Short mmCIF file of C-alpha atoms in Angstrom, two decimals:
data_model
loop_
_atom_site.label_atom_id
_atom_site.label_comp_id
_atom_site.label_asym_id
_atom_site.label_seq_id
_atom_site.Cartn_x
_atom_site.Cartn_y
_atom_site.Cartn_z
CA UNK B 1265 -42.64 -10.26 62.89
CA UNK B 1266 -43.88 -12.85 65.32
CA UNK B 1267 -47.09 -11.80 67.03
CA UNK B 1268 -47.74 -12.08 70.75
CA UNK B 1269 -50.54 -14.63 71.15
CA UNK B 1270 -52.64 -14.52 74.31
CA UNK B 1271 -55.46 -16.99 74.85
CA UNK B 1272 -56.49 -15.68 78.26
CA UNK B 1273 -57.25 -12.03 77.66
CA UNK B 1274 -59.89 -11.99 80.40
CA UNK B 1275 -58.11 -14.32 82.78
CA UNK B 1276 -60.01 -17.37 84.00
CA UNK B 1277 -63.42 -16.00 82.98
CA UNK B 1278 -63.51 -17.38 79.44
CA UNK B 1279 -61.98 -20.83 80.21
CA UNK B 1280 -64.41 -21.39 83.08
CA UNK B 1281 -67.41 -20.21 81.07
CA UNK B 1282 -66.33 -22.35 78.11
CA UNK B 1283 -65.94 -25.40 80.37
CA UNK B 1284 -69.40 -24.90 81.89
CA UNK B 1285 -71.02 -24.68 78.45
CA UNK B 1286 -69.26 -27.86 77.36
CA UNK B 1287 -70.53 -29.59 80.52
CA UNK B 1288 -74.07 -28.30 79.99
CA UNK B 1289 -74.20 -29.53 76.40
CA UNK B 1290 -72.71 -32.89 77.40
CA UNK B 1291 -75.11 -33.37 80.31
CA UNK B 1292 -78.20 -32.57 78.23
CA UNK B 1293 -76.99 -34.78 75.40
CA UNK B 1294 -76.39 -37.73 77.72
CA UNK B 1295 -79.79 -37.38 79.37
CA UNK B 1296 -81.54 -37.22 75.98
CA UNK B 1297 -79.81 -40.41 74.84
CA UNK B 1298 -80.60 -42.10 78.17
CA UNK B 1299 -84.24 -41.19 77.56
CA UNK B 1300 -84.30 -43.45 74.49
CA UNK B 1301 -82.98 -46.34 76.58
CA UNK B 1302 -85.49 -46.02 79.41
CA UNK B 1303 -88.62 -46.42 77.32
CA UNK B 1304 -89.26 -48.31 74.10
CA UNK B 1305 -92.26 -46.07 73.48
CA UNK B 1306 -90.20 -42.86 73.32
CA UNK B 1307 -89.72 -40.96 70.06
CA UNK B 1308 -86.22 -42.28 69.61
CA UNK B 1309 -85.14 -40.27 66.57
CA UNK B 1310 -86.33 -37.03 68.15
CA UNK B 1311 -84.52 -37.60 71.45
CA UNK B 1312 -81.32 -38.64 69.66
CA UNK B 1313 -81.49 -35.54 67.46
CA UNK B 1314 -82.03 -33.33 70.51
CA UNK B 1315 -79.08 -34.99 72.25
CA UNK B 1316 -76.81 -34.52 69.24
CA UNK B 1317 -77.82 -30.88 68.88
CA UNK B 1318 -77.21 -30.29 72.59
CA UNK B 1319 -73.72 -31.80 72.52
CA UNK B 1320 -72.87 -30.02 69.26
CA UNK B 1321 -74.07 -26.65 70.53
CA UNK B 1322 -72.19 -27.18 73.79
CA UNK B 1323 -68.93 -27.88 71.97
CA UNK B 1324 -69.41 -24.94 69.59
CA UNK B 1325 -70.27 -22.44 72.32
CA UNK B 1326 -67.31 -23.72 74.35
CA UNK B 1327 -64.99 -22.99 71.42
CA UNK B 1328 -66.17 -19.48 70.69
CA UNK B 1329 -66.53 -18.41 74.31
CA UNK B 1330 -62.91 -19.45 74.72
CA UNK B 1331 -62.05 -17.52 71.54
CA UNK B 1332 -63.44 -14.31 73.07
CA UNK B 1333 -60.37 -14.45 75.29
CA UNK B 1334 -58.00 -14.95 72.34
CA UNK B 1335 -55.99 -12.01 71.06
CA UNK B 1336 -52.87 -11.17 69.11
CA UNK B 1337 -51.43 -8.05 70.71
CA UNK B 1338 -50.09 -6.53 67.48
CA UNK B 1339 -53.31 -6.78 65.43
CA UNK B 1340 -57.05 -6.75 65.78
CA UNK B 1341 -59.17 -9.81 65.01
CA UNK B 1342 -62.38 -10.30 63.09
CA UNK B 1343 -64.43 -13.35 62.09
CA UNK B 1344 -66.06 -14.58 58.91
CA UNK B 1345 -69.74 -15.05 59.77
CA UNK B 1346 -70.37 -17.72 57.13
CA UNK B 1347 -67.54 -20.00 58.30
CA UNK B 1348 -68.54 -19.45 61.91
CA UNK B 1349 -72.10 -20.65 61.25
CA UNK B 1350 -70.79 -23.53 59.11
CA UNK B 1351 -68.64 -24.71 62.01
CA UNK B 1352 -71.79 -24.93 64.17
CA UNK B 1353 -73.54 -27.03 61.52
CA UNK B 1354 -70.51 -29.33 61.27
CA UNK B 1355 -70.45 -29.82 65.04
CA UNK B 1356 -74.12 -30.82 65.19
CA UNK B 1357 -74.07 -33.06 62.11
CA UNK B 1358 -70.96 -35.07 63.01
CA UNK B 1359 -72.06 -35.54 66.61
CA UNK B 1360 -75.44 -36.64 65.24
CA UNK B 1361 -73.80 -39.27 63.05
CA UNK B 1362 -72.03 -40.78 66.03
CA UNK B 1363 -75.10 -40.61 68.27
CA UNK B 1364 -77.39 -42.25 65.71
CA UNK B 1365 -74.86 -45.03 65.02
CA UNK B 1366 -74.69 -46.12 68.65
CA UNK B 1367 -78.36 -45.31 69.23
CA UNK B 1368 -79.60 -47.65 66.51
CA UNK B 1369 -76.77 -50.14 66.00
CA UNK B 1370 -75.72 -50.60 69.62
CA UNK B 1371 -72.56 -50.00 71.62
CA UNK B 1372 -70.38 -52.83 70.32
CA UNK B 1373 -66.65 -52.20 70.18
CA UNK B 1374 -66.75 -51.83 66.41
CA UNK B 1375 -69.68 -49.40 66.43
CA UNK B 1376 -68.19 -47.31 69.23
CA UNK B 1377 -64.81 -47.15 67.54
CA UNK B 1378 -66.28 -46.16 64.18
CA UNK B 1379 -68.67 -43.60 65.65
CA UNK B 1380 -65.98 -42.22 67.97
CA UNK B 1381 -63.51 -41.68 65.13
CA UNK B 1382 -66.11 -39.95 62.95
CA UNK B 1383 -67.35 -37.76 65.78
CA UNK B 1384 -63.85 -36.93 67.02
CA UNK B 1385 -62.67 -35.96 63.56
CA UNK B 1386 -65.80 -33.86 63.16
CA UNK B 1387 -65.21 -32.06 66.45
CA UNK B 1388 -61.61 -31.35 65.42
CA UNK B 1389 -62.89 -30.15 62.02
CA UNK B 1390 -65.30 -27.81 63.80
CA UNK B 1391 -62.40 -26.40 65.83
CA UNK B 1392 -60.14 -25.75 62.87
CA UNK B 1393 -63.00 -24.53 60.69
CA UNK B 1394 -63.74 -22.03 63.45
CA UNK B 1395 -60.08 -21.03 63.39
CA UNK B 1396 -60.30 -20.59 59.62
CA UNK B 1397 -63.07 -18.05 60.25
CA UNK B 1398 -60.56 -15.92 62.14
CA UNK B 1399 -58.97 -13.09 60.15
CA UNK B 1400 -56.13 -10.83 61.23
CA UNK B 1401 -53.22 -8.91 59.74
CA UNK B 1402 -50.91 -11.88 59.67
CA UNK B 1403 -50.49 -15.56 58.89
CA UNK B 1404 -51.62 -18.24 61.34
CA UNK B 1405 -49.29 -21.22 61.66
CA UNK B 1406 -49.82 -24.50 63.47
CA UNK B 1407 -47.47 -26.90 65.18
CA UNK B 1408 -48.16 -30.32 63.66
CA UNK B 1409 -47.50 -32.25 66.88
CA UNK B 1410 -49.96 -30.19 68.93
CA UNK B 1411 -52.55 -30.42 66.16
CA UNK B 1412 -52.22 -34.21 66.03
CA UNK B 1413 -52.53 -34.42 69.81
CA UNK B 1414 -55.68 -32.29 69.77
CA UNK B 1415 -57.24 -34.62 67.17
CA UNK B 1416 -56.39 -37.69 69.27
CA UNK B 1417 -57.94 -36.04 72.34
CA UNK B 1418 -61.07 -35.24 70.31
CA UNK B 1419 -61.43 -38.86 69.16
CA UNK B 1420 -60.88 -40.29 72.65
CA UNK B 1421 -63.31 -37.76 74.17
CA UNK B 1422 -65.96 -38.50 71.54
CA UNK B 1423 -65.63 -42.27 71.99
CA UNK B 1424 -65.85 -41.97 75.78
CA UNK B 1425 -68.88 -39.69 75.50
CA UNK B 1426 -70.72 -42.11 73.20
CA UNK B 1427 -69.87 -45.03 75.49
CA UNK B 1428 -71.16 -43.11 78.50
CA UNK B 1429 -74.32 -42.16 76.62
CA UNK B 1430 -75.41 -45.77 76.07
CA UNK B 1431 -73.98 -47.23 79.30
CA UNK B 1432 -74.65 -44.75 82.12
CA UNK B 1433 -78.27 -44.18 83.10
CA UNK B 1434 -78.29 -42.68 86.61
CA UNK B 1435 -78.52 -38.92 87.00
CA UNK B 1436 -75.45 -38.51 89.20
CA UNK B 1437 -73.31 -40.78 87.03
CA UNK B 1438 -74.45 -38.85 83.93
CA UNK B 1439 -73.52 -35.62 85.68
CA UNK B 1440 -70.06 -36.98 86.50
CA UNK B 1441 -69.61 -38.14 82.91
CA UNK B 1442 -70.56 -34.69 81.60
CA UNK B 1443 -67.96 -33.05 83.88
CA UNK B 1444 -65.30 -35.38 82.48
CA UNK B 1445 -66.52 -34.65 78.94
CA UNK B 1446 -66.16 -30.93 79.67
CA UNK B 1447 -62.55 -31.43 80.70
CA UNK B 1448 -61.78 -33.48 77.59
CA UNK B 1449 -63.46 -31.12 75.11
CA UNK B 1450 -62.00 -27.99 76.70
CA UNK B 1451 -58.61 -29.69 76.89
CA UNK B 1452 -58.85 -30.49 73.18
CA UNK B 1453 -59.56 -26.83 72.43
CA UNK B 1454 -56.64 -25.43 74.41
CA UNK B 1455 -54.31 -28.13 73.12
CA UNK B 1456 -55.21 -27.04 69.59
CA UNK B 1457 -54.72 -23.39 70.55
CA UNK B 1458 -51.26 -24.17 71.90
CA UNK B 1459 -50.33 -25.09 68.31
CA UNK B 1460 -51.06 -21.56 67.09
CA UNK B 1461 -48.41 -19.00 66.24
CA UNK B 1462 -48.94 -15.82 64.23
CA UNK B 1463 -46.58 -14.03 61.86
CA UNK B 1464 -47.79 -10.43 61.77
CA UNK B 1465 -47.57 -8.60 58.45
CA UNK B 1466 -46.09 -5.14 58.06
CA UNK B 1467 -48.57 -2.30 58.46
CA UNK B 1468 -47.04 -0.35 55.58
CA UNK B 1469 -49.69 1.01 53.25
CA UNK B 1470 -52.45 1.23 55.85
CA UNK B 1471 -53.48 -0.08 59.18
CA UNK B 1472 -55.34 -3.32 59.78
CA UNK B 1473 -58.63 -2.72 61.52
CA UNK B 1474 -61.30 -5.07 62.67
CA UNK B 1475 -64.32 -5.19 64.89
CA UNK B 1476 -64.02 -6.51 68.40
CA UNK B 1477 -64.53 -10.32 68.48
CA UNK B 1478 -67.41 -9.84 70.89
CA UNK B 1479 -69.32 -7.71 68.36
CA UNK B 1480 -69.89 -10.81 66.21
CA UNK B 1481 -69.46 -13.70 68.60
CA UNK B 1482 -71.80 -12.60 71.38
CA UNK B 1483 -74.88 -12.21 69.09
CA UNK B 1484 -74.06 -15.53 67.39
CA UNK B 1485 -73.62 -17.28 70.72
CA UNK B 1486 -77.02 -16.11 71.88
CA UNK B 1487 -78.96 -18.57 69.69
CA UNK B 1488 -77.14 -21.79 70.74
CA UNK B 1489 -77.21 -20.72 74.40
CA UNK B 1490 -80.99 -20.17 74.25
CA UNK B 1491 -81.36 -23.55 72.54
CA UNK B 1492 -79.41 -25.25 75.36
CA UNK B 1493 -81.60 -23.56 77.97
CA UNK B 1494 -84.77 -24.72 76.19
CA UNK B 1495 -83.36 -28.24 75.88
CA UNK B 1496 -82.65 -28.11 79.60
CA UNK B 1497 -86.30 -27.25 80.28
CA UNK B 1498 -87.46 -30.19 78.14
CA UNK B 1499 -85.14 -32.59 79.98
CA UNK B 1500 -85.95 -31.13 83.40
CA UNK B 1501 -89.70 -31.60 83.04
CA UNK B 1502 -89.67 -35.01 81.37
CA UNK B 1503 -91.16 -37.35 84.02
CA UNK B 1504 -89.21 -40.44 82.97
CA UNK B 1505 -85.86 -38.65 83.28
CA UNK B 1506 -86.88 -37.03 86.57
CA UNK B 1507 -88.21 -40.20 88.22
CA UNK B 1508 -85.81 -42.71 86.69
CA UNK B 1509 -86.63 -46.08 85.18
CA UNK B 1510 -87.65 -47.91 88.34
CA UNK B 1511 -89.65 -45.08 89.90
CA UNK B 1512 -91.40 -44.43 86.59
CA UNK B 1513 -92.49 -48.08 86.32
CA UNK B 1514 -93.74 -48.13 89.91
CA UNK B 1515 -95.58 -44.88 89.41
CA UNK B 1516 -97.21 -46.16 86.22
CA UNK B 1517 -98.21 -49.43 87.91
CA UNK B 1518 -99.67 -47.55 90.87
CA UNK B 1519 -101.65 -45.29 88.57
CA UNK B 1520 -103.05 -48.26 86.66
CA UNK B 1521 -104.05 -50.07 89.85
CA UNK B 1522 -105.77 -46.96 91.20
CA UNK B 1523 -107.82 -46.64 88.03
CA UNK B 1524 -109.23 -50.17 88.29
CA UNK B 1525 -112.83 -49.87 89.56
CA UNK B 1526 -115.40 -52.57 90.35
CA UNK B 1527 -118.23 -53.16 87.91
CA UNK B 1528 -120.64 -51.62 90.42
CA UNK B 1529 -120.80 -50.39 93.97
CA UNK B 1530 -123.13 -53.22 94.92
CA UNK B 1531 -120.74 -55.84 93.56
CA UNK B 1532 -117.93 -54.50 95.71
CA UNK B 1533 -120.07 -54.44 98.87
CA UNK B 1534 -121.50 -57.90 98.20
CA UNK B 1535 -118.03 -59.40 97.76
CA UNK B 1536 -116.98 -58.04 101.15
CA UNK B 1537 -120.07 -59.43 102.85
CA UNK B 1538 -119.66 -62.87 101.25
CA UNK B 1539 -116.02 -63.16 102.24
CA UNK B 1540 -116.74 -61.94 105.76
CA UNK B 1541 -119.47 -64.57 106.27
CA UNK B 1542 -117.52 -67.41 104.70
CA UNK B 1543 -117.21 -70.24 107.29
CA UNK B 1544 -114.10 -72.24 107.87
CA UNK B 1545 -115.76 -75.30 106.28
CA UNK B 1546 -113.80 -76.06 103.09
CA UNK B 1547 -117.00 -77.49 101.53
CA UNK B 1548 -118.77 -74.13 101.75
CA UNK B 1549 -119.55 -72.60 98.35
CA UNK B 1550 -120.16 -68.92 97.85
CA UNK B 1551 -123.67 -68.09 96.64
CA UNK B 1552 -124.06 -67.11 93.02
CA UNK B 1553 -124.11 -63.38 92.55
CA UNK B 1554 -126.86 -62.12 90.24
CA UNK B 1555 -124.65 -59.22 89.27
CA UNK B 1556 -122.04 -61.48 87.63
#
């Protein structure tokens, strides 16, 4: 028997929340990568790792928030905790590979293409690994065309995100790029979900029971969400990201100039007196200062 698949059990709540988490992860990831471009003295590996983890957590939380709204009317759903956690690790690792490639090797066409394909395939793998964690009283089937389209969307979205990460530096442009990333990643998820159909098994011999998806997903989502909030605090209070490249340089120069002090108070006063008494005669020579 064909099951009735519904991906919007709670209406627009889960798609909107999933989109916002994807945007948050993308925005934090972009700002972390920008941080490595603004200063050569920054801890590059650390900022790139934080950016990769932010993007990976954003994509993963987007997927499973959206899955809270997924149901098959004829059967309950439960999740395998091990595969669910593994899908989070896959998301972070593959995004990290792409981020470190462009972070250290540059944003040439070849590097972007290679990193985008790896990252996109990894994001798609995270999605379908997360789907493999789903268990119900039936068999899940996929439409090959929709699956292929979701993989293409994932690769294009990953490539565009990596390009934006090493090209866009301004805060508002990074924000706009993260909103577009959110659309692409969420679109990839729902394109992949459109490929799903379920053949429900007969209930003869016992009923299929399972915990509510929220009983497992909500506690597991708590950790990545807290991580994203902490990453947001780090980014928010980093002076270079707050001020921007130009303002940071001016601020640093101003601070350095304000810290320059004369050798002594008397030297400073004597210099002012000498220059004030200097005649217009070009042959006049300033008296030798005993303090110098």
